[in-house]
Tab-separated table of C-alpha atoms in Angstrom:
chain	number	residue	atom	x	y	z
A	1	UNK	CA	58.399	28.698	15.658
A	2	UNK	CA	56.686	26.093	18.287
A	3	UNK	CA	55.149	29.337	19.858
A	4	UNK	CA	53.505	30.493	16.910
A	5	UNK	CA	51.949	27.313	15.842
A	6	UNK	CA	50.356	27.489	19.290
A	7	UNK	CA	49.097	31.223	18.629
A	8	UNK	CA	48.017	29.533	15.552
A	9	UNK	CA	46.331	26.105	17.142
A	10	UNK	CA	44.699	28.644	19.446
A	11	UNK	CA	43.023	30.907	16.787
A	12	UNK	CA	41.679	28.068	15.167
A	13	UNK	CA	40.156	26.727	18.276
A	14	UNK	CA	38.617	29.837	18.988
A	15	UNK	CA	37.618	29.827	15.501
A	16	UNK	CA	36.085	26.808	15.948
A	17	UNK	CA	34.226	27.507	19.424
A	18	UNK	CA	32.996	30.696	18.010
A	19	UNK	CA	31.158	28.647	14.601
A	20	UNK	CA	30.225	26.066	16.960
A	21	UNK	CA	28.024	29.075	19.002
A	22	UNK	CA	26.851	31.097	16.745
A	23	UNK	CA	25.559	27.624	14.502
A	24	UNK	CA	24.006	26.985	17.855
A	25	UNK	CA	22.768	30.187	18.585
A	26	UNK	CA	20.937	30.291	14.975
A	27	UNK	CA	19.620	26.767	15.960
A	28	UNK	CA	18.169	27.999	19.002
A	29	UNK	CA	16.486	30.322	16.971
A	30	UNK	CA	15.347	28.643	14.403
A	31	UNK	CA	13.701	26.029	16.928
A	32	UNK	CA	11.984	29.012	19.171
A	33	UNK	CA	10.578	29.610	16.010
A	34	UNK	CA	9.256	26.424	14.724
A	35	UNK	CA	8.021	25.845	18.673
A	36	UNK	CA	5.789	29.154	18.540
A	37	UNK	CA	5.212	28.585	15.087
A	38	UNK	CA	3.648	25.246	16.153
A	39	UNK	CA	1.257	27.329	18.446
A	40	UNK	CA	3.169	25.922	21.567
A	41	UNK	CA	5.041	27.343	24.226
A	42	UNK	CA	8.552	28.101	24.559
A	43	UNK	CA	9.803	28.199	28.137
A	44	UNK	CA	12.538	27.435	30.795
A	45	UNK	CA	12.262	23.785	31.869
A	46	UNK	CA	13.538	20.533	32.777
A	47	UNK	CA	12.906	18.280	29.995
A	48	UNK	CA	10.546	15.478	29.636
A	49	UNK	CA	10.017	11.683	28.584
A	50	UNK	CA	6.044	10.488	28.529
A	51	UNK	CA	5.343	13.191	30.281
A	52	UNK	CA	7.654	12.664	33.382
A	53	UNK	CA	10.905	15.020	34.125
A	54	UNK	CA	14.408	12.802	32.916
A	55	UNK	CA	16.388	12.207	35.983
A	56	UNK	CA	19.364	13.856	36.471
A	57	UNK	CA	18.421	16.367	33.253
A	58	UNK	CA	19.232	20.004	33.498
A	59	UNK	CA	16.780	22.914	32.759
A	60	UNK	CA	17.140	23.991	29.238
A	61	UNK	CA	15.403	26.577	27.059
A	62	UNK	CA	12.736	24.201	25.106
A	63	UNK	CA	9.317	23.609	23.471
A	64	UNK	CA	6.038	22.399	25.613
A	65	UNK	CA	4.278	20.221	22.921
A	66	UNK	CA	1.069	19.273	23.481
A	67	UNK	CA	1.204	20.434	27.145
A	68	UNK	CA	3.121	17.950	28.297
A	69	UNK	CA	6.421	16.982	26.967
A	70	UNK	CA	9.066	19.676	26.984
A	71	UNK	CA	11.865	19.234	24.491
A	72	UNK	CA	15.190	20.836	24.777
A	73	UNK	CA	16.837	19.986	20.984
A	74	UNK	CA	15.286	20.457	17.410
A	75	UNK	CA	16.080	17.506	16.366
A	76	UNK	CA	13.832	15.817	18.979
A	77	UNK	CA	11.242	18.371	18.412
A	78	UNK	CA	11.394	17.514	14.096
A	79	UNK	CA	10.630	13.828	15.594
A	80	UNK	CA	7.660	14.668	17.693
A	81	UNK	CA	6.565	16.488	14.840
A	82	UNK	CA	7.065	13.858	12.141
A	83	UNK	CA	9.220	16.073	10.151
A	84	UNK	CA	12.235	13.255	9.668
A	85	UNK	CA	9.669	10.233	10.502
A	86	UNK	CA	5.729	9.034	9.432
A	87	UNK	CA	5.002	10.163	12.952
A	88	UNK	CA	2.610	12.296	11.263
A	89	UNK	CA	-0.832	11.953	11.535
A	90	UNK	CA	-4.231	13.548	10.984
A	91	UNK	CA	-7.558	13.512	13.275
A	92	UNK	CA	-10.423	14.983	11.327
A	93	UNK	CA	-13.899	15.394	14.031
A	94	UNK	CA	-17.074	15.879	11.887
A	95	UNK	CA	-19.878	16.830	14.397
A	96	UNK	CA	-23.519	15.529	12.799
A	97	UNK	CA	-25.900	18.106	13.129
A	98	UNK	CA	-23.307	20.537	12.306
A	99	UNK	CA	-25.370	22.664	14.330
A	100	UNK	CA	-25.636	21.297	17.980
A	101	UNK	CA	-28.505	22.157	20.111
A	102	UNK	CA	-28.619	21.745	24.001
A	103	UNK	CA	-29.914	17.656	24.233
A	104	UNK	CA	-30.595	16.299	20.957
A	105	UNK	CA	-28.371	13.545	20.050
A	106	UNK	CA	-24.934	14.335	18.319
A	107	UNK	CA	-22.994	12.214	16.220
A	108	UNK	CA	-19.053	12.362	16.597
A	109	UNK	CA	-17.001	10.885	13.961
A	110	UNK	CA	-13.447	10.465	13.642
A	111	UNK	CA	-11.367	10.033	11.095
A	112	UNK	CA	-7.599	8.674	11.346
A	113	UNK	CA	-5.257	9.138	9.141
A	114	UNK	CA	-1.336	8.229	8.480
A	115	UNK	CA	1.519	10.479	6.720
A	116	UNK	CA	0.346	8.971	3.289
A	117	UNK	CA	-3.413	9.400	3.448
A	118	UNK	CA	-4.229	5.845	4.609
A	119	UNK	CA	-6.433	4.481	7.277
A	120	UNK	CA	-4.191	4.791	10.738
A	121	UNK	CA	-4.423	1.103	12.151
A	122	UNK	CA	-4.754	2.053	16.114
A	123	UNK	CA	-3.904	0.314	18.908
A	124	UNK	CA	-5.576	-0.725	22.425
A	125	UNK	CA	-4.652	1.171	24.916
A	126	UNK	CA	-6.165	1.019	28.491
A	127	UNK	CA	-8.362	-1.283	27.045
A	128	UNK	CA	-9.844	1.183	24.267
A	129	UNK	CA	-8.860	2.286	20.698
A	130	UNK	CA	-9.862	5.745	21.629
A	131	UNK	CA	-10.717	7.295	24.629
A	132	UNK	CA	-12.691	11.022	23.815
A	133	UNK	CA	-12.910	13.638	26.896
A	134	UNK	CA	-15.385	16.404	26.499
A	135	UNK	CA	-15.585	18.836	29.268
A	136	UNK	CA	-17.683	22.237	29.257
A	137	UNK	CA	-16.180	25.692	29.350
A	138	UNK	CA	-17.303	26.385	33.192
A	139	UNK	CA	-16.410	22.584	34.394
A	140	UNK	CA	-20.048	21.526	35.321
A	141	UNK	CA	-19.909	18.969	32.835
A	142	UNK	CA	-17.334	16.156	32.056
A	143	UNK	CA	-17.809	12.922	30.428
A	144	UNK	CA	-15.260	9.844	29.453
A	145	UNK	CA	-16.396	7.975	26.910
A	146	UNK	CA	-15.403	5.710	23.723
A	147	UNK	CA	-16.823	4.759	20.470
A	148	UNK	CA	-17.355	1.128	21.878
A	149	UNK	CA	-20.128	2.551	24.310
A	150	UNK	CA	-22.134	3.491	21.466
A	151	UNK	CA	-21.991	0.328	19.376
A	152	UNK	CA	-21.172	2.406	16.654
A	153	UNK	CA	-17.874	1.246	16.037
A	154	UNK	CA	-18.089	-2.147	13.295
A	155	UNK	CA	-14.669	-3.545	11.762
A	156	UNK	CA	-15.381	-2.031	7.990
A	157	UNK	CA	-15.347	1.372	10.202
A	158	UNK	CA	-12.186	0.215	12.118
A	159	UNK	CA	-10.346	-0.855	8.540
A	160	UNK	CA	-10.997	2.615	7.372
A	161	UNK	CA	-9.883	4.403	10.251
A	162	UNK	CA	-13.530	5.784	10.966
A	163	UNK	CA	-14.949	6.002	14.802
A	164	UNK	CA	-17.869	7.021	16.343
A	165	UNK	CA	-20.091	7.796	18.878
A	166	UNK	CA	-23.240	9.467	20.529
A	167	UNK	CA	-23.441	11.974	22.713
A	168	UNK	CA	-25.941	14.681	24.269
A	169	UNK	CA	-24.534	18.082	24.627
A	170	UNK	CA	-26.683	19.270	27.482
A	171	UNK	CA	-25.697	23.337	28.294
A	172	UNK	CA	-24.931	25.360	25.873
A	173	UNK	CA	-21.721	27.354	25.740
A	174	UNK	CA	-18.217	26.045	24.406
A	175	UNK	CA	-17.088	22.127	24.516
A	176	UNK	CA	-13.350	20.764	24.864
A	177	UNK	CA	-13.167	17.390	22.939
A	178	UNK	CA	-9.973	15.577	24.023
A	179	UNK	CA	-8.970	12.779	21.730
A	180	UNK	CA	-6.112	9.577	22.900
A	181	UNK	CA	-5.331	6.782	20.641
A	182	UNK	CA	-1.948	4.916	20.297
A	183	UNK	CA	-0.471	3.782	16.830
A	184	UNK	CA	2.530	1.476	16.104
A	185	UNK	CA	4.631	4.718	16.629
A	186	UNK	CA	3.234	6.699	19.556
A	187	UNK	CA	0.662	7.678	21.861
A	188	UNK	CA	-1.384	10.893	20.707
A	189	UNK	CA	-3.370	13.254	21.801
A	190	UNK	CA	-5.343	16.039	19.249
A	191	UNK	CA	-7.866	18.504	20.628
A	192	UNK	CA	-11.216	19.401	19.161
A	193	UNK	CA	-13.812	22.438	20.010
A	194	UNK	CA	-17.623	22.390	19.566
A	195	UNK	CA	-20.476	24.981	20.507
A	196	UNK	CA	-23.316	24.455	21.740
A	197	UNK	CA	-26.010	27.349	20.428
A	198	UNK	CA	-27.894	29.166	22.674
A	199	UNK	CA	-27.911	32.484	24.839
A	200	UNK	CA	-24.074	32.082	26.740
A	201	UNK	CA	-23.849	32.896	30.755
A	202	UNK	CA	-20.312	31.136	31.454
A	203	UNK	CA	-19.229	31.500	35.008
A	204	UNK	CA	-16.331	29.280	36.650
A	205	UNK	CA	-17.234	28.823	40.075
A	206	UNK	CA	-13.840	29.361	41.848
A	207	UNK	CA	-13.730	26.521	44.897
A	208	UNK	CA	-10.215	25.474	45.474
A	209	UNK	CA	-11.173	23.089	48.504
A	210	UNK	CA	-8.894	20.516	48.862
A	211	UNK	CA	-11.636	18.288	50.904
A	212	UNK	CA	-15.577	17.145	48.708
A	213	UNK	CA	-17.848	14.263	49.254
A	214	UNK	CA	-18.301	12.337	45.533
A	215	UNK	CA	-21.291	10.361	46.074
A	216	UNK	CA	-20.792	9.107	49.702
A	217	UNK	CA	-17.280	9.134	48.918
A	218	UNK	CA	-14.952	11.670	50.945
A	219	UNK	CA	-11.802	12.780	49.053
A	220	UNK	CA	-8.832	14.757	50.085
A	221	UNK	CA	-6.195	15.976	47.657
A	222	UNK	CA	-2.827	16.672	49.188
A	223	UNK	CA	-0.817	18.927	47.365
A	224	UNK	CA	2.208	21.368	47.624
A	225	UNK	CA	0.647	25.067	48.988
A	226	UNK	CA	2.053	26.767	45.591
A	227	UNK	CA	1.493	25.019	42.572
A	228	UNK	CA	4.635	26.387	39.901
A	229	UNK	CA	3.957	25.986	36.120
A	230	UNK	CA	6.757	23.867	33.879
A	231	UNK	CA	7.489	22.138	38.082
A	232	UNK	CA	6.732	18.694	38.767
A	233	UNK	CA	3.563	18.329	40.814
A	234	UNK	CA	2.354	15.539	43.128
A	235	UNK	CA	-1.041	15.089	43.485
A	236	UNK	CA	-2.150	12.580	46.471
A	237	UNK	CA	-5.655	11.646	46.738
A	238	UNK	CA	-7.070	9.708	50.401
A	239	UNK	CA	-10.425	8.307	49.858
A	240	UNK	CA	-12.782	7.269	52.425
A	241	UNK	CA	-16.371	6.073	52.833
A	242	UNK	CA	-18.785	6.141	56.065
A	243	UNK	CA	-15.441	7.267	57.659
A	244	UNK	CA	-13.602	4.313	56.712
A	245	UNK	CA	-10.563	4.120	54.149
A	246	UNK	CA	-11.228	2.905	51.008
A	247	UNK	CA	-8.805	-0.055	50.445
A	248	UNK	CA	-11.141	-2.085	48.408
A	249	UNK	CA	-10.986	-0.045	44.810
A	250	UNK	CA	-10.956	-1.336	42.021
A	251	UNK	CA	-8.751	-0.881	38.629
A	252	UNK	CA	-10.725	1.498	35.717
A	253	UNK	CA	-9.286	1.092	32.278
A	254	UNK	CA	-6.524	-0.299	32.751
A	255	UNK	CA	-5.254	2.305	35.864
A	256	UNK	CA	-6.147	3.165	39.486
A	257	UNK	CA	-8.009	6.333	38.585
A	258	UNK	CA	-7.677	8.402	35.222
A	259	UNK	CA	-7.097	12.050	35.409
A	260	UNK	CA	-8.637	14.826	33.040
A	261	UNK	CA	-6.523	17.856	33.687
A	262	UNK	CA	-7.879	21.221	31.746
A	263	UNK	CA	-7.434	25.136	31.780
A	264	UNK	CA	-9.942	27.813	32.381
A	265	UNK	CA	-9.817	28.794	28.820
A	266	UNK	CA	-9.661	25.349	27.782
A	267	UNK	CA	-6.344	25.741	25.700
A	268	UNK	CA	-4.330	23.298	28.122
A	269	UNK	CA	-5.663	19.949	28.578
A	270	UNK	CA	-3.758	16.965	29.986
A	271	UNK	CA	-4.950	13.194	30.028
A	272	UNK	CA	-2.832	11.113	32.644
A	273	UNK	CA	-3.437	8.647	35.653
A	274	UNK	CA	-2.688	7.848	38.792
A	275	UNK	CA	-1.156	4.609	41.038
A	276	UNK	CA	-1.756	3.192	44.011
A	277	UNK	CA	1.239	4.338	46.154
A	278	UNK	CA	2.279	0.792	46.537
A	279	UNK	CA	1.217	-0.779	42.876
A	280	UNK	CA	3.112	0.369	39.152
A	281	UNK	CA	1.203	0.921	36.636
A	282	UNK	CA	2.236	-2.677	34.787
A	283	UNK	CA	0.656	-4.368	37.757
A	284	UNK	CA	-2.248	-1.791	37.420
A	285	UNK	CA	-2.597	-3.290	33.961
A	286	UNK	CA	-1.820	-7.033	34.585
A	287	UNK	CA	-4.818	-6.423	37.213
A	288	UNK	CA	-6.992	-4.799	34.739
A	289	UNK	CA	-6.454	-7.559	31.998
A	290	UNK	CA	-7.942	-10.200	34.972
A	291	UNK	CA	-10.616	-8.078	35.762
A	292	UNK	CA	-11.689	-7.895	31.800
A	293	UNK	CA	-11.140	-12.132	31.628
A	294	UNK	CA	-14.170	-12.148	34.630
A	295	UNK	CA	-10.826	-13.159	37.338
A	296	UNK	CA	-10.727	-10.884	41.071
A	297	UNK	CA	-8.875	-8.294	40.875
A	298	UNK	CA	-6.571	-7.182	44.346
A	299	UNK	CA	-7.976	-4.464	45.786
A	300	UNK	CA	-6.052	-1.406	46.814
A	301	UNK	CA	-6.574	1.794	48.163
A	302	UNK	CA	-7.195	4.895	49.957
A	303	UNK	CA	-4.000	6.468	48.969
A	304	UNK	CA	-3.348	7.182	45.273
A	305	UNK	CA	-0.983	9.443	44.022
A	306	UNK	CA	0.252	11.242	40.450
A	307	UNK	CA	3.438	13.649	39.131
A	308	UNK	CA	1.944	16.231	37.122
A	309	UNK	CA	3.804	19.106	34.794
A	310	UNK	CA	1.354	22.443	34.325
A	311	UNK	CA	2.232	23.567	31.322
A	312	UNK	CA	1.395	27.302	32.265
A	313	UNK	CA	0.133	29.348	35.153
A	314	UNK	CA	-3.465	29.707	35.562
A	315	UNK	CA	-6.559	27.848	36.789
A	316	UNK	CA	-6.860	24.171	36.099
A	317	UNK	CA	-9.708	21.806	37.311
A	318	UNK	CA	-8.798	18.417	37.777
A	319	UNK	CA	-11.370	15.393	36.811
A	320	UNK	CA	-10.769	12.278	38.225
A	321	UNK	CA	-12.199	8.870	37.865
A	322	UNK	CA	-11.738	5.851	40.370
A	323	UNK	CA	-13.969	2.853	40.722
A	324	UNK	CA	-15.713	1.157	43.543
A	325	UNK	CA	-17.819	-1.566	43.462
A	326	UNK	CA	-18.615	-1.551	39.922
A	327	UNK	CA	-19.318	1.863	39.769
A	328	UNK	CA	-17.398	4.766	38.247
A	329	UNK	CA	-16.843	7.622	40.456
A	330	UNK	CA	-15.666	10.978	39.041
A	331	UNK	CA	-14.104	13.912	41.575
A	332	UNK	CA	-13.477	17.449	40.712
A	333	UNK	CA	-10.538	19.606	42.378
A	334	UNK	CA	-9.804	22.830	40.962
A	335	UNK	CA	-5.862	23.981	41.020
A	336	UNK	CA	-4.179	27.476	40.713
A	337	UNK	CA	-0.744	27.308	39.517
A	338	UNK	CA	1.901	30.467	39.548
């Protein structure tokens, strides 16, 4: 009798395992789904928190949202996604002429939104309420910019979630616009296209020298000698001027140098920053905070370093800007990831 209540204890065990798989098998699908679905990627990865790889964390079949975070369960995803949550919330770019012409003045005006509808309150972040990247489809043209710079921005326009700014478009050909704002429940990031109208000769110029001179600056960008997409990258730049290191920069927004990171086809696009190998960021921001009350910031420098996560293999350019003496200095690299 004892024996067959074990044959019996065992079937439903197996019972059990075998619901418990094939519930998580249909999960798995349903989530590959809903990822590609999404129009992101479904890959092989370890996953990701902000953008950085969770110690000690496994690889695990998951979604890349937004380029950057890979998630490994649904129910994470459904968060991210503001299906359970008012993490939901809409961008809408109108471009003023509709029609934009190589160097006549453009009006971009955004529009936030929350899950119901309303005005999305935002929230500073490196010392901005939005921070707008537009970079050209052959990387000759990049520009960081924010609705404050225009003086377009007045607090009616700011209670009804509604930003703008000016900007010359000056090739023609197609535009990334890369948008970053934080709200009470996240950081986000929503990507925009524009075209410029006229007679289209894009041509990348492929230069993947590791050593360029920005303005009297000399950079060099150390990095592994294969680049893997979905594999955590360090990126270390070594600045010097007239020869000498640099060890007098100076914080920018709120970081040590800000990092555009986009794709040849413009599809992937990353916005992320860099430390001083021997400063966190929360110092990096305590030191920004004194440098926007008029105090001296510490200097630091000629070694600055950041992890990055390619989302997928291809060639990336990588836009960097670092300051110096009051003056905003912005370095190109170009990467090609397997």
């Amino acid at each position: 009798l004892s024996n067959l209540f074990f044959v019996l204890f065992v079937i439903i065990l197996f019972l059990i395992s075998s619901c418990t798989k094939n519930q998580s098998s249909n999960e798995n699908i349903e989530f590959k789904k809903m990822c590609i679905d999404a129009g992101y990627e479904w890959m092989l990865m370890k996953p990701t928190q902000n953008g950085k790889f969770i110690k000690d964390a496994e690889e695990c079949m998951g979604c890349m949202v937004e380029g950057i975070e890979h998630v490994c369960g649904k129910e994470k995803f459904m968060k991210l996604m503001g299906k359970d949550e008012s993490k939901i919330v809409t961008v809408q770019l109108n471009i003023a002429p509709e029609q934009i012409k190589p160097n006549e003045k453009t009006t971009l005006t955004f529009k936030f939104e929350d899950a119901e509808g309303k005005p999305l309150s935002l929230q500073r972040e490196h010392e901005k309420l939005v921070h707008t990247i537009i970079i050209n489809d052959d990387f000759s043209i990049f520009s960081h910019l924010h609705p404050e710079d225009s003086g377009l921005t007045t607090k009616e326009m700011q209670s009804k979630g509604i930003y703008s700014l000016e900007y010359q478009f000056t090739k023609v050909g197609m535009y990334l616009i890369g948008v970053d704002f934080s709200a009470d429940n996240g950081d986000y990031a929503k990507l925009f296209y524009a075209d410029v109208l006229g007679n289209i000769t894009r041509k990348i110029k492929n230069n993947l020298s590791t050593q360029k001179t920005f303005n009297e600056y000399a950079v060099n960008l150390s990095l592994p000698p294969k680049v893997f997409a979905g594999k955590e990258t360090t990126l270390t730049y070594y600045f010097t001027k007239d020869k000498k290191p640099l060890t007098d920069m100076q914080p920018y927004l709120g970081a040590a140098m800000h990092l555009a990171v986009v794709r040849d086809d413009l599809t992937k696009f990353i916005h992320t920053h860099a430390t001083a190998d021997d400063m966190s960021m929360n110092e990096m921001m305590d030191h920004s905070m004194m440098e926007m009350n008029q105090d001296s910031p510490p200097s630091f420098g000629p070694r600055l370093v950041s992890d990055i996560v390619f989302p997928e293999k291809g060639l990336y350019n990588v836009f960097g800007e670092f300051k110096h003496n009051g003056k905003v200095i912005v370095t190109s690299f170009m990467v090609e990831v397997e």
